[in-house]
Amino acid sequence: NTPTEGTVPPVQSEASDKSKDEIIADVTKYINQLRSEQNMQAHKTASVYVNVVDCSVPSAINMINNVIGGITDDLAPEENYTFSGGQGVDANGAAVTPRDAIQPKGKDFSLTSAAVASARAEKQGNNTVYYVTLVEENTTITNPVPPYHDVTLGYLDITAFDLPITVTRGDMHYPASTIEFTVDGASGKITTLKERVAMNGDGATTILGMEGTASFEGALEENWTFTY
């Protein structure tokens, strides 16, 4: 069919025939290249979500979630960066590099086949879009670091929040975290990056001074655009 005059035909997508390991190698190359850029502009929007979905003191759920919301809202400011010579300034006026600002913040990015549940790439016009889903990981309150997330997307450590609920023993589950980015065909650079970490868990708690149990869920999302 011929597009109606004045309309833009949709961009055709074509799946890449690259293997999982080849895609992982591409993702590693492009993410490391992005985090090493010397001169670029970056815009980030983010959200941090943590919610108690059930607890042994039902009357406290709304109060707890209102307090949590006030804390997590401050953890996800919209930010603009101008990096020159590899240096920029964050929303608080502190010096920052792309490696400091982009997950896994301040750490080396490392993606292995064992960390990846699925990986694919699509040609969209002159660009290529990469999609990666991490494997599920399980952690505990006393050992909260999910190893694969820690060196790719970061993770939600609820023990770091000053909450009206104290989790004394708990299990956390990271079911299907994702990385998605677009590489410009002309420059070979990332122009958009979307990252999402989802988490849920349950455990023993102290709620308003009373021992009990609670179930919770959360998500960390970051959306970036880059110009060079």
GROMACS .gro file of N, CA, C and O in nm, residues 8-63:
model
  224
    8VAL      N    1   0.404   0.971   0.730
    8VAL     CA    2   0.537   0.910   0.730
    8VAL      C    3   0.522   0.759   0.743
    8VAL      O    4   0.456   0.712   0.837
    9PRO      N    5   0.572   0.681   0.649
    9PRO     CA    6   0.558   0.536   0.659
    9PRO      C    7   0.631   0.484   0.782
    9PRO      O    8   0.732   0.540   0.823
   10PRO      N    9   0.579   0.377   0.844
   10PRO     CA   10   0.644   0.323   0.963
   10PRO      C   11   0.782   0.267   0.931
   10PRO      O   12   0.807   0.219   0.820
   11VAL      N   13   0.871   0.275   1.028
   11VAL     CA   14   1.005   0.219   1.012
   11VAL      C   15   0.995   0.066   1.017
   11VAL      O   16   0.933   0.010   1.108
   12GLN      N   17   1.051   0.001   0.922
   12GLN     CA   18   1.046  -0.144   0.917
   12GLN      C   19   1.152  -0.204   1.010
   12GLN      O   20   1.266  -0.157   1.015
   13SER      N   21   1.113  -0.307   1.083
   13SER     CA   22   1.205  -0.376   1.173
   13SER      C   23   1.247  -0.508   1.111
   13SER      O   24   1.168  -0.576   1.047
   14GLU      N   25   1.373  -0.542   1.132
   14GLU     CA   26   1.426  -0.668   1.080
   14GLU      C   27   1.514  -0.730   1.187
   14GLU      O   28   1.609  -0.668   1.234
   15ALA      N   29   1.479  -0.851   1.228
   15ALA     CA   30   1.555  -0.918   1.333
   15ALA      C   31   1.697  -0.947   1.286
   15ALA      O   32   1.719  -0.986   1.171
   16SER      N   33   1.793  -0.928   1.376
   16SER     CA   34   1.932  -0.958   1.346
   16SER      C   35   1.954  -1.109   1.352
   16SER      O   36   1.887  -1.181   1.427
   17ASP      N   37   2.047  -1.157   1.270
   17ASP     CA   38   2.080  -1.300   1.275
   17ASP      C   39   2.200  -1.327   1.365
   17ASP      O   40   2.256  -1.437   1.364
   18LYS      N   41   2.238  -1.228   1.446
   18LYS     CA   42   2.351  -1.247   1.537
   18LYS      C   43   2.315  -1.343   1.649
   18LYS      O   44   2.200  -1.350   1.692
   19SER      N   45   2.415  -1.416   1.696
   19SER     CA   46   2.394  -1.509   1.806
   19SER      C   47   2.384  -1.433   1.938
   19SER      O   48   2.416  -1.313   1.947
   20LYS      N   49   2.340  -1.502   2.042
   20LYS     CA   50   2.330  -1.442   2.176
   20LYS      C   51   2.465  -1.387   2.219
   20LYS      O   52   2.473  -1.272   2.268
   21ASP      N   53   2.571  -1.463   2.202
   21ASP     CA   54   2.703  -1.418   2.246
   21ASP      C   55   2.751  -1.297   2.165
   21ASP      O   56   2.818  -1.208   2.219
   22GLU      N   57   2.718  -1.294   2.036
   22GLU     CA   58   2.756  -1.179   1.954
   22GLU      C   59   2.681  -1.053   1.999
   22GLU      O   60   2.738  -0.943   2.003
   23ILE      N   61   2.554  -1.070   2.034
   23ILE     CA   62   2.476  -0.955   2.082
   23ILE      C   63   2.529  -0.907   2.216
   23ILE      O   64   2.543  -0.786   2.239
   24ILE      N   65   2.563  -0.999   2.304
   24ILE     CA   66   2.621  -0.962   2.433
   24ILE      C   67   2.751  -0.884   2.413
   24ILE      O   68   2.777  -0.784   2.481
   25ALA      N   69   2.832  -0.928   2.318
   25ALA     CA   70   2.957  -0.857   2.289
   25ALA      C   71   2.929  -0.716   2.237
   25ALA      O   72   2.996  -0.620   2.276
   26ASP      N   73   2.827  -0.703   2.152
   26ASP     CA   74   2.788  -0.570   2.102
   26ASP      C   75   2.740  -0.481   2.216
   26ASP      O   76   2.779  -0.364   2.225
   27VAL      N   77   2.654  -0.535   2.300
   27VAL     CA   78   2.600  -0.457   2.411
   27VAL      C   79   2.713  -0.409   2.501
   27VAL      O   80   2.718  -0.291   2.540
   28THR      N   81   2.803  -0.496   2.533
   28THR     CA   82   2.917  -0.460   2.618
   28THR      C   83   3.000  -0.350   2.552
   28THR      O   84   3.038  -0.251   2.617
   29LYS      N   85   3.025  -0.364   2.423
   29LYS     CA   86   3.105  -0.264   2.350
   29LYS      C   87   3.036  -0.127   2.353
   29LYS      O   88   3.099  -0.025   2.386
   30TYR      N   89   2.908  -0.123   2.321
   30TYR     CA   90   2.839   0.005   2.310
   30TYR      C   91   2.818   0.072   2.447
   30TYR      O   92   2.832   0.194   2.459
   31ILE      N   93   2.786  -0.008   2.548
   31ILE     CA   94   2.768   0.050   2.682
   31ILE      C   95   2.901   0.104   2.735
   31ILE      O   96   2.907   0.215   2.791
   32ASN      N   97   3.007   0.029   2.717
   32ASN     CA   98   3.138   0.077   2.763
   32ASN      C   99   3.182   0.201   2.684
   32ASN      O  100   3.242   0.293   2.741
   33GLN      N  101   3.152   0.204   2.555
   33GLN     CA  102   3.184   0.321   2.474
   33GLN      C  103   3.107   0.442   2.525
   33GLN      O  104   3.163   0.552   2.541
   34LEU      N  105   2.979   0.423   2.557
   34LEU     CA  106   2.896   0.533   2.608
   34LEU      C  107   2.950   0.587   2.740
   34LEU      O  108   2.961   0.708   2.759
   35ARG      N  109   2.988   0.498   2.829
   35ARG     CA  110   3.033   0.538   2.962
   35ARG      C  111   3.176   0.596   2.959
   35ARG      O  112   3.223   0.644   3.062
   36SER      N  113   3.240   0.589   2.840
   36SER     CA  114   3.374   0.645   2.825
   36SER      C  115   3.373   0.772   2.738
   36SER      O  116   3.481   0.828   2.712
   37GLU      N  117   3.256   0.814   2.694
   37GLU     CA  118   3.248   0.930   2.605
   37GLU      C  119   3.308   1.053   2.672
   37GLU      O  120   3.287   1.078   2.791
   38GLN      N  121   3.379   1.131   2.594
   38GLN     CA  122   3.442   1.252   2.646
   38GLN      C  123   3.353   1.376   2.630
   38GLN      O  124   3.352   1.463   2.716
   39ASN      N  125   3.278   1.381   2.520
   39ASN     CA  126   3.200   1.501   2.490
   39ASN      C  127   3.060   1.462   2.443
   39ASN      O  128   3.046   1.403   2.335
   40MET      N  129   2.960   1.491   2.524
   40MET     CA  130   2.822   1.464   2.486
   40MET      C  131   2.727   1.535   2.581
   40MET      O  132   2.766   1.580   2.689
   41GLN      N  133   2.601   1.547   2.537
   41GLN     CA  134   2.494   1.596   2.622
   41GLN      C  135   2.403   1.478   2.656
   41GLN      O  136   2.377   1.393   2.569
   42ALA      N  137   2.357   1.472   2.779
   42ALA     CA  138   2.273   1.361   2.823
   42ALA      C  139   2.156   1.414   2.904
   42ALA      O  140   2.171   1.507   2.984
   43HIS      N  141   2.039   1.355   2.882
   43HIS     CA  142   1.919   1.389   2.957
   43HIS      C  143   1.862   1.261   3.018
   43HIS      O  144   1.847   1.160   2.948
   44LYS      N  145   1.833   1.265   3.148
   44LYS     CA  146   1.782   1.146   3.217
   44LYS      C  147   1.652   1.177   3.289
   44LYS      O  148   1.641   1.277   3.360
   45THR      N  149   1.553   1.090   3.271
   45THR     CA  150   1.437   1.086   3.359
   45THR      C  151   1.440   0.952   3.430
   45THR      O  152   1.487   0.852   3.375
   46ALA      N  153   1.393   0.949   3.553
   46ALA     CA  154   1.403   0.827   3.632
   46ALA      C  155   1.284   0.816   3.726
   46ALA      O  156   1.215   0.914   3.756
   47SER      N  157   1.260   0.695   3.773
   47SER     CA  158   1.161   0.673   3.878
   47SER      C  159   1.210   0.562   3.968
   47SER      O  160   1.271   0.465   3.923
   48VAL      N  161   1.186   0.579   4.096
   48VAL     CA  162   1.214   0.476   4.197
   48VAL      C  163   1.085   0.447   4.270
   48VAL      O  164   1.020   0.539   4.322
   49TYR      N  165   1.046   0.322   4.269
   49TYR     CA  166   0.916   0.283   4.326
   49TYR      C  167   0.938   0.170   4.426
   49TYR      O  168   0.999   0.069   4.393
   50VAL      N  169   0.891   0.188   4.548
   50VAL     CA  170   0.890   0.082   4.649
   50VAL      C  171   0.755   0.089   4.719
   50VAL      O  172   0.712   0.197   4.761
   51ASN      N  173   0.687  -0.023   4.731
   51ASN     CA  174   0.554  -0.024   4.789
   51ASN      C  175   0.534  -0.149   4.874
   51ASN      O  176   0.572  -0.258   4.834
   52VAL      N  177   0.475  -0.130   4.991
   52VAL     CA  178   0.431  -0.244   5.072
   52VAL      C  179   0.295  -0.285   5.022
   52VAL      O  180   0.201  -0.204   5.018
   53VAL      N  181   0.279  -0.411   4.980
   53VAL     CA  182   0.153  -0.457   4.924
   53VAL      C  183   0.070  -0.535   5.024
   53VAL      O  184  -0.050  -0.552   5.008
   54ASP      N  185   0.134  -0.583   5.130
   54ASP     CA  186   0.062  -0.657   5.234
   54ASP      C  187   0.147  -0.657   5.359
   54ASP      O  188   0.271  -0.660   5.351
   55CYS      N  189   0.084  -0.651   5.475
   55CYS     CA  190   0.159  -0.664   5.599
   55CYS      C  191   0.066  -0.706   5.711
   55CYS      O  192  -0.057  -0.703   5.697
   56SER      N  193   0.125  -0.749   5.822
   56SER     CA  194   0.048  -0.800   5.935
   56SER      C  195  -0.020  -0.691   6.015
   56SER      O  196  -0.097  -0.720   6.107
   57VAL      N  197   0.007  -0.565   5.980
   57VAL     CA  198  -0.064  -0.451   6.039
   57VAL      C  199  -0.128  -0.375   5.923
   57VAL      O  200  -0.078  -0.272   5.878
   58PRO      N  201  -0.241  -0.425   5.870
   58PRO     CA  202  -0.300  -0.366   5.749
   58PRO      C  203  -0.329  -0.217   5.760
   58PRO      O  204  -0.317  -0.144   5.661
   59SER      N  205  -0.363  -0.172   5.879
   59SER     CA  206  -0.397  -0.031   5.895
   59SER      C  207  -0.277   0.062   5.874
   59SER      O  208  -0.294   0.182   5.857
   60ALA      N  209  -0.156   0.004   5.875
   60ALA     CA  210  -0.035   0.085   5.860
   60ALA      C  211   0.013   0.096   5.716
   60ALA      O  212   0.103   0.176   5.686
   61ILE      N  213  -0.048   0.020   5.623
   61ILE     CA  214   0.004   0.013   5.487
   61ILE      C  215   0.004   0.151   5.420
   61ILE      O  216   0.105   0.193   5.361
   62ASN      N  217  -0.107   0.222   5.425
   62ASN     CA  218  -0.114   0.352   5.358
   62ASN      C  219  -0.013   0.450   5.415
   62ASN      O  220   0.054   0.523   5.340
   63MET      N  221   0.000   0.454   5.547
   63MET     CA  222   0.096   0.544   5.609
   63MET      C  223   0.238   0.510   5.567
   63MET      O  224   0.317   0.599   5.531
   0.00000   0.00000   0.00000
